[in-house]
XYZ file of N, CA and C in Angstrom:
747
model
N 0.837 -1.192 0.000
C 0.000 0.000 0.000
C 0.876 1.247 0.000
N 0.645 1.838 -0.727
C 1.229 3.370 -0.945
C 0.294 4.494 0.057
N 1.006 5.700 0.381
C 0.551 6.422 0.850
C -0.659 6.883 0.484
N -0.785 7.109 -0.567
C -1.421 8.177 -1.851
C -3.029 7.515 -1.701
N -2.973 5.721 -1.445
C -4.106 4.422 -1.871
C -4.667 5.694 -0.366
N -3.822 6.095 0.763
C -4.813 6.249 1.655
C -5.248 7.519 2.059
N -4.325 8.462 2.111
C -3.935 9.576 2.100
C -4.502 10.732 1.499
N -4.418 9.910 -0.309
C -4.765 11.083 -1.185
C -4.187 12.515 -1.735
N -4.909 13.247 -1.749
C -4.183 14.637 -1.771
C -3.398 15.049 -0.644
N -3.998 14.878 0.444
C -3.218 15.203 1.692
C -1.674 14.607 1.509
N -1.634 13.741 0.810
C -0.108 13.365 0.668
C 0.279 14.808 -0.222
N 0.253 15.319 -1.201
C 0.365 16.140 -2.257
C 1.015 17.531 -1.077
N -0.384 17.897 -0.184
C -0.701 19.259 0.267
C 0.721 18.972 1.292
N 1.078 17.903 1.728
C 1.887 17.920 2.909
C 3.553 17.649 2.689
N 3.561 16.870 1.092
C 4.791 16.419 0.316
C 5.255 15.222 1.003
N 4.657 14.441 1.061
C 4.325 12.756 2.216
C 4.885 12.025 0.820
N 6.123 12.686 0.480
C 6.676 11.394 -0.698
C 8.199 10.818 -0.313
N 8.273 10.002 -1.215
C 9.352 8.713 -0.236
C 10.679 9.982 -1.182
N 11.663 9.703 -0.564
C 13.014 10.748 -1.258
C 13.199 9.894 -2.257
N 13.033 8.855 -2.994
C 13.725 8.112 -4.002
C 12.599 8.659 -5.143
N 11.484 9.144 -4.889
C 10.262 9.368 -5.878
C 10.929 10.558 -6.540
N 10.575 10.064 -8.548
C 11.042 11.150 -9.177
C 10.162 11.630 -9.711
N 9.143 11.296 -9.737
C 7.623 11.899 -10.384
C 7.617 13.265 -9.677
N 7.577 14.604 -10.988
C 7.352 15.569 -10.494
C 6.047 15.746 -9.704
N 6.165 16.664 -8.526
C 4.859 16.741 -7.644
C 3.828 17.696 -8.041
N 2.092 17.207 -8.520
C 1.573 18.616 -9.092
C 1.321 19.719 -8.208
N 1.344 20.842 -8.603
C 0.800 21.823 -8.138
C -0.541 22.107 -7.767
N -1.252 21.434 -8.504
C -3.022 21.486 -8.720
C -3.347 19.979 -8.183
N -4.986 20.718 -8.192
C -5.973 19.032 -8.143
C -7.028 19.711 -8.852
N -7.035 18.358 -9.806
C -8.243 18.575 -10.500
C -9.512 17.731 -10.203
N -10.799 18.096 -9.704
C -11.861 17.961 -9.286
C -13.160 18.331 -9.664
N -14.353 17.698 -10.129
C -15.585 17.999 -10.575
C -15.852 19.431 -9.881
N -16.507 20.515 -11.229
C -17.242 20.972 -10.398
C -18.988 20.725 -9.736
N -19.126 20.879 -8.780
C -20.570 20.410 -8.591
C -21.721 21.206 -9.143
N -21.284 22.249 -9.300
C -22.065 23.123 -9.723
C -22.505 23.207 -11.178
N -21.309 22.248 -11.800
C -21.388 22.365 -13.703
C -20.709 20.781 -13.760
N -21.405 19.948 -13.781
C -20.630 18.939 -13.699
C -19.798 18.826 -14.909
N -20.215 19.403 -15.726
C -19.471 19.335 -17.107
C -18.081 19.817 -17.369
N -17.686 20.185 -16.169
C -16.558 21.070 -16.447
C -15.652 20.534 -14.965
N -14.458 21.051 -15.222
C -13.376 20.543 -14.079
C -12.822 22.235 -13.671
N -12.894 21.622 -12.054
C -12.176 22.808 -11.532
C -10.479 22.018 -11.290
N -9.507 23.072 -11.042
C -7.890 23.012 -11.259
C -7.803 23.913 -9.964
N -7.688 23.179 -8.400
C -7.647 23.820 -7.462
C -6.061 23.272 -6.580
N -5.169 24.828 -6.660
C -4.040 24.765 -6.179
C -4.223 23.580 -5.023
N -2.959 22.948 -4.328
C -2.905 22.207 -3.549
C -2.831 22.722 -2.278
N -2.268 24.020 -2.189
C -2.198 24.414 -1.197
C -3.782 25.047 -0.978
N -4.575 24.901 -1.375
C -6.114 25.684 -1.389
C -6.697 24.573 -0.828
N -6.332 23.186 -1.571
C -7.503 21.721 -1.274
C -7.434 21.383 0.044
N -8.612 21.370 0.646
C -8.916 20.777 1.998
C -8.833 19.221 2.141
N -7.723 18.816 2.371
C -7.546 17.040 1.724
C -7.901 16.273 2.822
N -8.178 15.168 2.915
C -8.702 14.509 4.300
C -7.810 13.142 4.459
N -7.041 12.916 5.192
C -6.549 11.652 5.560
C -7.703 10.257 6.368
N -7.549 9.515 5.690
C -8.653 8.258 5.450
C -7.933 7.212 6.887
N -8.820 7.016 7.610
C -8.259 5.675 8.654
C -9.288 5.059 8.923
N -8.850 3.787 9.658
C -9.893 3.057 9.665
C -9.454 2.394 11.519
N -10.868 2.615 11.792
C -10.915 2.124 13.437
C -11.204 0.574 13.571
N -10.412 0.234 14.616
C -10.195 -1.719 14.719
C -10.571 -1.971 16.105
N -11.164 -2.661 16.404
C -11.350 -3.643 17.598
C -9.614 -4.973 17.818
N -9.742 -4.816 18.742
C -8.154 -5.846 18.977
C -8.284 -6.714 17.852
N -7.131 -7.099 17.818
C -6.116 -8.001 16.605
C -6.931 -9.756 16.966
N -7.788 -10.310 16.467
C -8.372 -11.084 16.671
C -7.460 -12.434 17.955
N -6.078 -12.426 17.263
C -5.413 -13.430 17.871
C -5.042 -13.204 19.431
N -5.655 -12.185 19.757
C -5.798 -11.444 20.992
C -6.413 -11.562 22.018
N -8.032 -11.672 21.051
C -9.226 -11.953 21.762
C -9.566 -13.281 21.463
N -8.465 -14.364 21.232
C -9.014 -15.797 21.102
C -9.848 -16.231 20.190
N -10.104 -15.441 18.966
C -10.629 -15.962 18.288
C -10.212 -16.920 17.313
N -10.537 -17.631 16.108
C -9.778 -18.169 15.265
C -9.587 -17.967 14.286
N -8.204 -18.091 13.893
C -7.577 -17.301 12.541
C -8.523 -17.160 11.343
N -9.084 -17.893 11.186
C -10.325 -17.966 9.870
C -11.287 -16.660 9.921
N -10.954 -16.850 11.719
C -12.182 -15.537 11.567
C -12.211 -13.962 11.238
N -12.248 -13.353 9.656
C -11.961 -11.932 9.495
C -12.854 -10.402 10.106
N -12.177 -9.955 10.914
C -12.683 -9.377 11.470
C -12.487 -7.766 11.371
N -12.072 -7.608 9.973
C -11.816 -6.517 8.838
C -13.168 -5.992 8.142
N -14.405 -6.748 8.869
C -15.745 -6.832 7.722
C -16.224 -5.376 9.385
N -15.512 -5.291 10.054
C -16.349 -4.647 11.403
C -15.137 -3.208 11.531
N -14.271 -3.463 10.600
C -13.607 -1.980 10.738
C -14.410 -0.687 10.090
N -14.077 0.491 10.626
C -14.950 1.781 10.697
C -14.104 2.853 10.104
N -14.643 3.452 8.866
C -13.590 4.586 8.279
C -14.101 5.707 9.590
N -12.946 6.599 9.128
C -12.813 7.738 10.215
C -11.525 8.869 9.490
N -11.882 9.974 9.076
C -11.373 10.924 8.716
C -11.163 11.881 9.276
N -9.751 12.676 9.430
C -9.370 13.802 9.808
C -9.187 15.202 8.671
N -9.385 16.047 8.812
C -9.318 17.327 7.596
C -9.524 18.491 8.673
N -9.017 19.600 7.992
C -8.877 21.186 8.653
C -10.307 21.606 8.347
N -11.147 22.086 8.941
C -12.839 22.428 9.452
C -12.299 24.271 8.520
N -11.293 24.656 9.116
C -10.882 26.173 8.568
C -10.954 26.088 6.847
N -9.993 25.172 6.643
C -9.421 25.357 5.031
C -10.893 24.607 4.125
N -11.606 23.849 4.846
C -13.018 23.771 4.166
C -13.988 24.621 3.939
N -13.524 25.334 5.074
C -14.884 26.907 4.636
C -13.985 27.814 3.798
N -12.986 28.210 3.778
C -11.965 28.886 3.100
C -12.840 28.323 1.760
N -12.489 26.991 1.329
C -12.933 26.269 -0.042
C -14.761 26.822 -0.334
N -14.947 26.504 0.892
C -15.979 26.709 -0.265
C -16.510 28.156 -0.034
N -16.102 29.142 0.473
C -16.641 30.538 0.359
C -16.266 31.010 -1.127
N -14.807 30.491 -1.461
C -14.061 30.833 -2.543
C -14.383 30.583 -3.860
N -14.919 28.565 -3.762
C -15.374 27.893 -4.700
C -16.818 27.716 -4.765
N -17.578 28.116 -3.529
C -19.287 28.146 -4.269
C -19.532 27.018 -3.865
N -18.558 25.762 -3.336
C -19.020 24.165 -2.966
C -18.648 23.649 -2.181
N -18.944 22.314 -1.823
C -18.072 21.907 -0.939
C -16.967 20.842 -1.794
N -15.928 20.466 -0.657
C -15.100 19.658 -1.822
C -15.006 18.432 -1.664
N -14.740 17.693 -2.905
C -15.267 16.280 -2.986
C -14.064 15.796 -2.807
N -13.990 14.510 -1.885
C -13.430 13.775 -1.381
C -13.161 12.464 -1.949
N -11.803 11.788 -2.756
C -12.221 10.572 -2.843
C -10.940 9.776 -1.965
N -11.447 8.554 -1.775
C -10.428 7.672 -1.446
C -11.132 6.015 -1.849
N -9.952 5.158 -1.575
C -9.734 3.946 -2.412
C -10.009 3.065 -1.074
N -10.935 1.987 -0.876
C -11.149 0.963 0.493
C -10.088 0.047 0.334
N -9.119 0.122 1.212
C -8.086 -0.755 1.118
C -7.844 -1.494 2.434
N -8.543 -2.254 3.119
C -8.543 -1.912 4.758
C -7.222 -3.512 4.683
N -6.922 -4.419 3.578
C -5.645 -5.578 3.436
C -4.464 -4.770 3.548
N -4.433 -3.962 2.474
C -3.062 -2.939 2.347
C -3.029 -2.262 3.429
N -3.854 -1.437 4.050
C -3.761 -0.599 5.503
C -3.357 -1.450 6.328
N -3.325 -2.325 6.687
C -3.225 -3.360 7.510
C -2.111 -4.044 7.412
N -1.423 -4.182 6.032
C -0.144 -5.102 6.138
C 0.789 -3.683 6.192
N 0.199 -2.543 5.620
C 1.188 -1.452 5.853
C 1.698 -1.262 7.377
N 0.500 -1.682 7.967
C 0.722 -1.561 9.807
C 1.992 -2.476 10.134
N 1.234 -3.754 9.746
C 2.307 -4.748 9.847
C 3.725 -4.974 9.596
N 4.030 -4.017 8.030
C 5.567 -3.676 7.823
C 6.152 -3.044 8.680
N 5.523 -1.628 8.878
C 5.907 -1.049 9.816
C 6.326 -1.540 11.319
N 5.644 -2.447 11.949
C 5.366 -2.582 13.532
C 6.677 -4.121 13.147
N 6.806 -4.656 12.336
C 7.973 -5.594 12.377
C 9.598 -4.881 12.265
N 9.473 -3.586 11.327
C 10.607 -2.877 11.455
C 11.064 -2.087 12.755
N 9.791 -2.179 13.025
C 9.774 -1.098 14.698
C 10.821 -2.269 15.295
N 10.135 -3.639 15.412
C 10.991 -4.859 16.254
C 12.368 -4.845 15.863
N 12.702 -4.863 14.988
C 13.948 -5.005 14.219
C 14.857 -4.042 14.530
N 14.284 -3.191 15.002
C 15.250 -1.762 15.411
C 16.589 -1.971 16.864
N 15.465 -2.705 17.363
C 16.494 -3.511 18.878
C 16.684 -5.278 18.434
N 16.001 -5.667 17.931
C 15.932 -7.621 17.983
C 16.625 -7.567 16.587
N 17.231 -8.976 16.477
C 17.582 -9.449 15.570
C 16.369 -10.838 15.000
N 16.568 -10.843 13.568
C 15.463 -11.768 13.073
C 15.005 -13.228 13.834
N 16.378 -13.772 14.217
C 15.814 -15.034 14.863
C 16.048 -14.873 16.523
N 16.117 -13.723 16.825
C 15.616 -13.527 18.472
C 13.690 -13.758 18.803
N 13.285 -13.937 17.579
C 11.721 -14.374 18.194
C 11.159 -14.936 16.558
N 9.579 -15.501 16.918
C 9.476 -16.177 16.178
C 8.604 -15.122 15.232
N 8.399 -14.859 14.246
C 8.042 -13.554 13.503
C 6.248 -13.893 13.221
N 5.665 -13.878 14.081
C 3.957 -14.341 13.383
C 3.671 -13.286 12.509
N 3.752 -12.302 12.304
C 3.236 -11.498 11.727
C 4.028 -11.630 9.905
N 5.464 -12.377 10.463
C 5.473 -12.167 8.496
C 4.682 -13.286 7.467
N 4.261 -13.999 7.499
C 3.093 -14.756 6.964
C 2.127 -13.916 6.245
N 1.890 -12.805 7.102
C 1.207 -12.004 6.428
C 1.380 -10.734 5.866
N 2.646 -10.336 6.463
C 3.421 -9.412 5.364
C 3.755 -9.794 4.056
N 4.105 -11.084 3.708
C 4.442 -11.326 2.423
C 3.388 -12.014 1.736
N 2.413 -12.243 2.176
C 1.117 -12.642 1.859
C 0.616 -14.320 1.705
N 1.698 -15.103 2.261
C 1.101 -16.737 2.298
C 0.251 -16.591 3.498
N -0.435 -15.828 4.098
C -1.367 -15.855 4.909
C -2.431 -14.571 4.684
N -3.289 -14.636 4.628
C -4.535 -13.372 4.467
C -5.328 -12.778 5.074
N -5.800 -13.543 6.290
C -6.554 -12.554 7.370
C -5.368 -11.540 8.570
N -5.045 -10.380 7.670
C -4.090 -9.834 8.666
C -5.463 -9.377 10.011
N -6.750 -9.469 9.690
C -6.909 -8.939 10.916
C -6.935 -9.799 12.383
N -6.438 -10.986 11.977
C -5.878 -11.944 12.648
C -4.686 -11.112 13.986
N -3.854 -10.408 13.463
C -2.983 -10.104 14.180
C -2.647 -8.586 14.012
N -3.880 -7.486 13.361
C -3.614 -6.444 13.283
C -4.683 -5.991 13.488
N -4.914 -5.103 15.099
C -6.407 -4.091 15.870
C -5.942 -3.534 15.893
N -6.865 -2.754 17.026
C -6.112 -1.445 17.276
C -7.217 -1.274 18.689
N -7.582 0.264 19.163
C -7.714 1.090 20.097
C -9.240 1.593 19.767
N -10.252 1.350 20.009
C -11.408 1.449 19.464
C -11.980 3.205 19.740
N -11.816 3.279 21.014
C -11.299 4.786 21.401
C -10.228 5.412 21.091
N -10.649 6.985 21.298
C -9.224 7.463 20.699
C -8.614 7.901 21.282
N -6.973 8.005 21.676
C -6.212 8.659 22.149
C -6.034 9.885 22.345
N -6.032 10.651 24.031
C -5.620 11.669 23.712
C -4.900 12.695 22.506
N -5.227 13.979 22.020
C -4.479 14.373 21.239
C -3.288 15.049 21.233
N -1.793 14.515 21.415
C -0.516 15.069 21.032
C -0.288 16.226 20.793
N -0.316 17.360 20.790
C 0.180 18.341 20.059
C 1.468 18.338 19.214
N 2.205 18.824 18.124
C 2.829 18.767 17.717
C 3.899 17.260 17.328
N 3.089 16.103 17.778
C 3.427 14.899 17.270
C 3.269 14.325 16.046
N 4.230 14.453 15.111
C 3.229 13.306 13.752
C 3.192 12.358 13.946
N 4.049 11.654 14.145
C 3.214 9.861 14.377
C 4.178 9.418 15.509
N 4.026 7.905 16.069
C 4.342 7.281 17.137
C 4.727 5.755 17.467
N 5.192 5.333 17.312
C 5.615 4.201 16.972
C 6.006 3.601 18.712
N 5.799 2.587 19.456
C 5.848 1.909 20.262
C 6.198 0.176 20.458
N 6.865 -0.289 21.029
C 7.283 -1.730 21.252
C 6.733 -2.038 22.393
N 5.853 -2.535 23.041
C 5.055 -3.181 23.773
C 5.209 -4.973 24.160
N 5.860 -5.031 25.451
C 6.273 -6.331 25.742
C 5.015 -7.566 26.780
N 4.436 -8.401 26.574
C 3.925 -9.111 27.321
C 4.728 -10.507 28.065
N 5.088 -10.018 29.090
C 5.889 -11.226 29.766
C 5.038 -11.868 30.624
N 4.632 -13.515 30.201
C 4.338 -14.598 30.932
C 5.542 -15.341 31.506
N 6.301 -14.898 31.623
C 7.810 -15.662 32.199
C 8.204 -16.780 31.440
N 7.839 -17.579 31.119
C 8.253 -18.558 30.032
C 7.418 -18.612 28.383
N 6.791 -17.137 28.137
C 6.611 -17.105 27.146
C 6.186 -15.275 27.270
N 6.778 -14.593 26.106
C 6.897 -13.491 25.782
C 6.311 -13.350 25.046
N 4.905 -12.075 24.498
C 4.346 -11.728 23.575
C 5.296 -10.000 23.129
N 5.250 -10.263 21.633
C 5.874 -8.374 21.059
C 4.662 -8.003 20.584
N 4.583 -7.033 21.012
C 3.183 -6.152 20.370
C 3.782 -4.663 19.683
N 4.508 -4.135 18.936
C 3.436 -3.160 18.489
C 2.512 -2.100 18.460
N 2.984 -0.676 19.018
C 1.661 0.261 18.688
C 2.301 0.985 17.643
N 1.281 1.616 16.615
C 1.620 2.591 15.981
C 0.324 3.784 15.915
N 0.366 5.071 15.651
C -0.341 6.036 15.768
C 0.164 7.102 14.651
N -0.647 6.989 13.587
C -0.128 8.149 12.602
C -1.177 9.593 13.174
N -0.284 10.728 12.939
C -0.757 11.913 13.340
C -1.625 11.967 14.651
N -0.813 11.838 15.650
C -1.298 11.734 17.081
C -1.984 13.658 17.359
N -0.889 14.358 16.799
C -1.596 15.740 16.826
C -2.730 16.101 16.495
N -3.600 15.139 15.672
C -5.009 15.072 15.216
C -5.880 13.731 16.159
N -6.930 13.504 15.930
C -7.795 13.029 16.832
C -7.701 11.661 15.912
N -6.570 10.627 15.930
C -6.419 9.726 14.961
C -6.239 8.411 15.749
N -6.792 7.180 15.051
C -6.783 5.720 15.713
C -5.654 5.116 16.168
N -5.379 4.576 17.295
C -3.980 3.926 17.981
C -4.195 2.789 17.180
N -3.427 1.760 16.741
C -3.092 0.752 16.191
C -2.230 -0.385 16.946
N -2.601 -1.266 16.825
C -1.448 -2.389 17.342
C -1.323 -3.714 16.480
N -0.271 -4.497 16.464
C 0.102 -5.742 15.797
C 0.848 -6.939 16.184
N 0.877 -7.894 16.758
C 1.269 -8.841 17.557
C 2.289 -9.261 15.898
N 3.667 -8.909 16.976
C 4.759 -8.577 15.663
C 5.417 -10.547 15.970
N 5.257 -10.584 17.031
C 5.956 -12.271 17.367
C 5.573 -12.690 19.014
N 6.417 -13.564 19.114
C 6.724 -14.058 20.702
C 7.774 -14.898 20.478
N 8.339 -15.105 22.446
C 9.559 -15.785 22.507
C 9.167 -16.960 23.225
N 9.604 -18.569 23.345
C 9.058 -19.518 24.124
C 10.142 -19.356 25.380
N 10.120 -20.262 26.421
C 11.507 -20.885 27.069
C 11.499 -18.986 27.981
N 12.191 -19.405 29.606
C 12.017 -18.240 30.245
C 13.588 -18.388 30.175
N 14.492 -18.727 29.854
C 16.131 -18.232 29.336
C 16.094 -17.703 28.082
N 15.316 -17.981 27.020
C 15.341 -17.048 25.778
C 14.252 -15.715 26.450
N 13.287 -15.710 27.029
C 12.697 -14.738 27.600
C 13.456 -13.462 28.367
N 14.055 -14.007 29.364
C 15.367 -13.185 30.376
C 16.192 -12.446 28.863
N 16.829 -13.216 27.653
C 17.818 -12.902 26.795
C 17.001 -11.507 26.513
N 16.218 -12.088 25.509
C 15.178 -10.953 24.720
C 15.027 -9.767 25.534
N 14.654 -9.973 26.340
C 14.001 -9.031 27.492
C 15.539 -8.006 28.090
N 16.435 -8.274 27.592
C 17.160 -7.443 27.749
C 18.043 -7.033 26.824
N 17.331 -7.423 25.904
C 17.890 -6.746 24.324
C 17.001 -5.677 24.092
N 16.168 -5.793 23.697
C 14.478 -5.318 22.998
C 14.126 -3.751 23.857
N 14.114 -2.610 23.389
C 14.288 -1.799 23.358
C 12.789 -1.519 23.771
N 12.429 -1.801 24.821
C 10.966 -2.286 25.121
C 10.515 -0.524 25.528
N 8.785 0.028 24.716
C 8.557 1.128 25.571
C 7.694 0.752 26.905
N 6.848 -0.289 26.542
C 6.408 -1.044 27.760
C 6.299 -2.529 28.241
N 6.946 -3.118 29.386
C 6.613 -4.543 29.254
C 5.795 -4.810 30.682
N 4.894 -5.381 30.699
C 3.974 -5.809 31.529
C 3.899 -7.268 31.709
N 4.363 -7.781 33.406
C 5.442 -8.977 33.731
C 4.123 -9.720 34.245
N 3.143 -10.948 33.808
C 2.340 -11.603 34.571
C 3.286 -12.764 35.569
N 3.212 -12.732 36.761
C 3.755 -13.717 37.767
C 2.883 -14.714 37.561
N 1.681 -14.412 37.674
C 0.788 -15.879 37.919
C -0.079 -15.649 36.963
N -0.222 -16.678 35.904
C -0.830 -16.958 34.686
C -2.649 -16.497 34.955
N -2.650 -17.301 36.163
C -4.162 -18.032 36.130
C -4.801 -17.128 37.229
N -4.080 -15.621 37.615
C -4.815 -14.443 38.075
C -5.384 -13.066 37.128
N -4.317 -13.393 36.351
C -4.651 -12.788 34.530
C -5.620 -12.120 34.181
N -5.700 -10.812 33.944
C -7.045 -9.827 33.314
C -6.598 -8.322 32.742
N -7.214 -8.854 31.895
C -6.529 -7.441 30.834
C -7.295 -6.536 31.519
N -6.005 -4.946 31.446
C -6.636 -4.022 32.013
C -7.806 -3.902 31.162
N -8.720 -2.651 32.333
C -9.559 -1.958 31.409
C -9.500 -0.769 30.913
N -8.105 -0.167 31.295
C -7.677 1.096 30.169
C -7.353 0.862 29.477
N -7.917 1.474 27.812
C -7.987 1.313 27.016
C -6.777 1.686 26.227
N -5.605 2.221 27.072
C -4.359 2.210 26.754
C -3.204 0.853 26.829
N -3.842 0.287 27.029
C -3.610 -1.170 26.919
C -4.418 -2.257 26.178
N -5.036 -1.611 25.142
C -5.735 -2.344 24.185
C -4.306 -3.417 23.347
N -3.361 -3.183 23.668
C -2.421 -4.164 22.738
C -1.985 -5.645 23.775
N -2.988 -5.546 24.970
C -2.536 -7.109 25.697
C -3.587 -8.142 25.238
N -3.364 -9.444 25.413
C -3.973 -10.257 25.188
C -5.348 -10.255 26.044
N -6.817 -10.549 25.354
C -7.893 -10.590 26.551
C -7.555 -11.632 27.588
N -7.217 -12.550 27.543
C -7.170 -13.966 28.820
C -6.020 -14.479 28.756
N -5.457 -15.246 29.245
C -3.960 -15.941 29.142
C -4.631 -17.598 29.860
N -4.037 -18.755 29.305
C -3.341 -18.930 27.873
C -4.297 -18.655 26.955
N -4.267 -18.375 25.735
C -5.411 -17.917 24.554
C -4.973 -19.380 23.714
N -6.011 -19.395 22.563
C -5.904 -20.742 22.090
C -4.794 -20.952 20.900
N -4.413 -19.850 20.504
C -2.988 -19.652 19.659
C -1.809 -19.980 20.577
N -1.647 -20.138 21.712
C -0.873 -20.787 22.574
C -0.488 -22.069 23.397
N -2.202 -22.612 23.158
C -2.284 -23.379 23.693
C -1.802 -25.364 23.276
């Protein structure tokens, strides 16, 4: 998934392009007018009120014990952010309001999460310091990423001056380690927390190892399995609901 599949213009208005891109960047967007459908308006970029496209998730299924078969991508919720100012600007100027498109990609949004939240791991771990569940479905011999990619159903406080956020999230059962994963694009806007169950470690001597490699922003240590309950702040939407879950068992 490319930026652009989600983004849109807002990639354009903000210059959200990779440095290797040689495609000159336009100046304009061209857009129906509503008023004459017959005709196209050519509205500078810096004028277009562009809206960044997300989509809200209930936890990563393999989370809440469900089973992998089960896609749970059919219950995700679009949710858009855009400037309320530069829309009335538009249309005092243009006579309309402005039309919005974007592309439903909620596979690509989702393995995009997934690239991301495995490189996040990779930043402290090395490849065979854990077992990688999540690439199955980065490279696509597996297909229900919403298997192992939710998120925060509520939304996170808003950041000021943050663009995005990236987090490593540790679940220690002592002889078995879960990596989780948060990511948060444009926290400075009122935008969906994300999470992705990037792997786990078996054995509490590879656990102790990991656990002091892994560049952890949070790890949360269960002593006793079978007292186990996911908080109910919703800032901890990236732990497992029950322990053992049946992907473990």
């Amino acid at each position: 998934m490319t930026l652009g599949e989600s983004f849109g213009a807002m990639r354009e208005l903000h210059s959200m392009h990779h440095p290797g891109e040689k495609k000159k960047r336009p100046t304009y967007i061209k857009v129906r007018d509503v008023n004459n459908p017959s005709k196209t308006l050519r509205i500078p970029v810096d004028e277009y009120p562009a809206a960044m496209v997300f989509y809200r998730m209930h936890s990563a299924g393999i989370l809440d014990g469900f089973p992998e078969s089960m896609d749970l991508s059919k219950q995700w919720e679009f949710t858009t952010i855009c400037d309320r100012q530069k829309i009335d600007r538009y249309m005092e100027k243009y006579g309309q309001p402005p039309i919005v498109k974007f592309r439903h990609v909620p596979e690509s949004f989702a393995r995009l999460l997934a690239k991301i939240a495995y490189g996040q791991v990779l930043c402290s771990l090395d490849p065979n310091d854990f077992r990688p569940i999540c690439l199955p479905y980065i490279v696509g011999r597996k297909k229900n990423l919403s298997y192992v990619v939710g998120g925060r159903w509520s939304y996170p406080d808003i950041q000021p001056g943050i663009g995005y956020e990236l987090r490593t999230n540790c679940v220690n059962f002592l002889d078995k380690l879960l990596i989780v994963a948060e990511i948060q694009f444009q926290p400075d806007y009122q935008t969906p927390a994300y999470h992705v169950l990037v792997g786990d470690v078996s054995g509490t001597t590879e656990v102790n190892r990991v656990l002091e490699k892994i560049a952890a922003t949070s790890t949360v240590t269960v002593v006793d399995a079978s007292l186990y309950r996911k908080p109910s702040d919703d800032s901890f939407h990236w732990m497992p609901d029950r322990w053992p879950l049946p992907a473990w068992k």
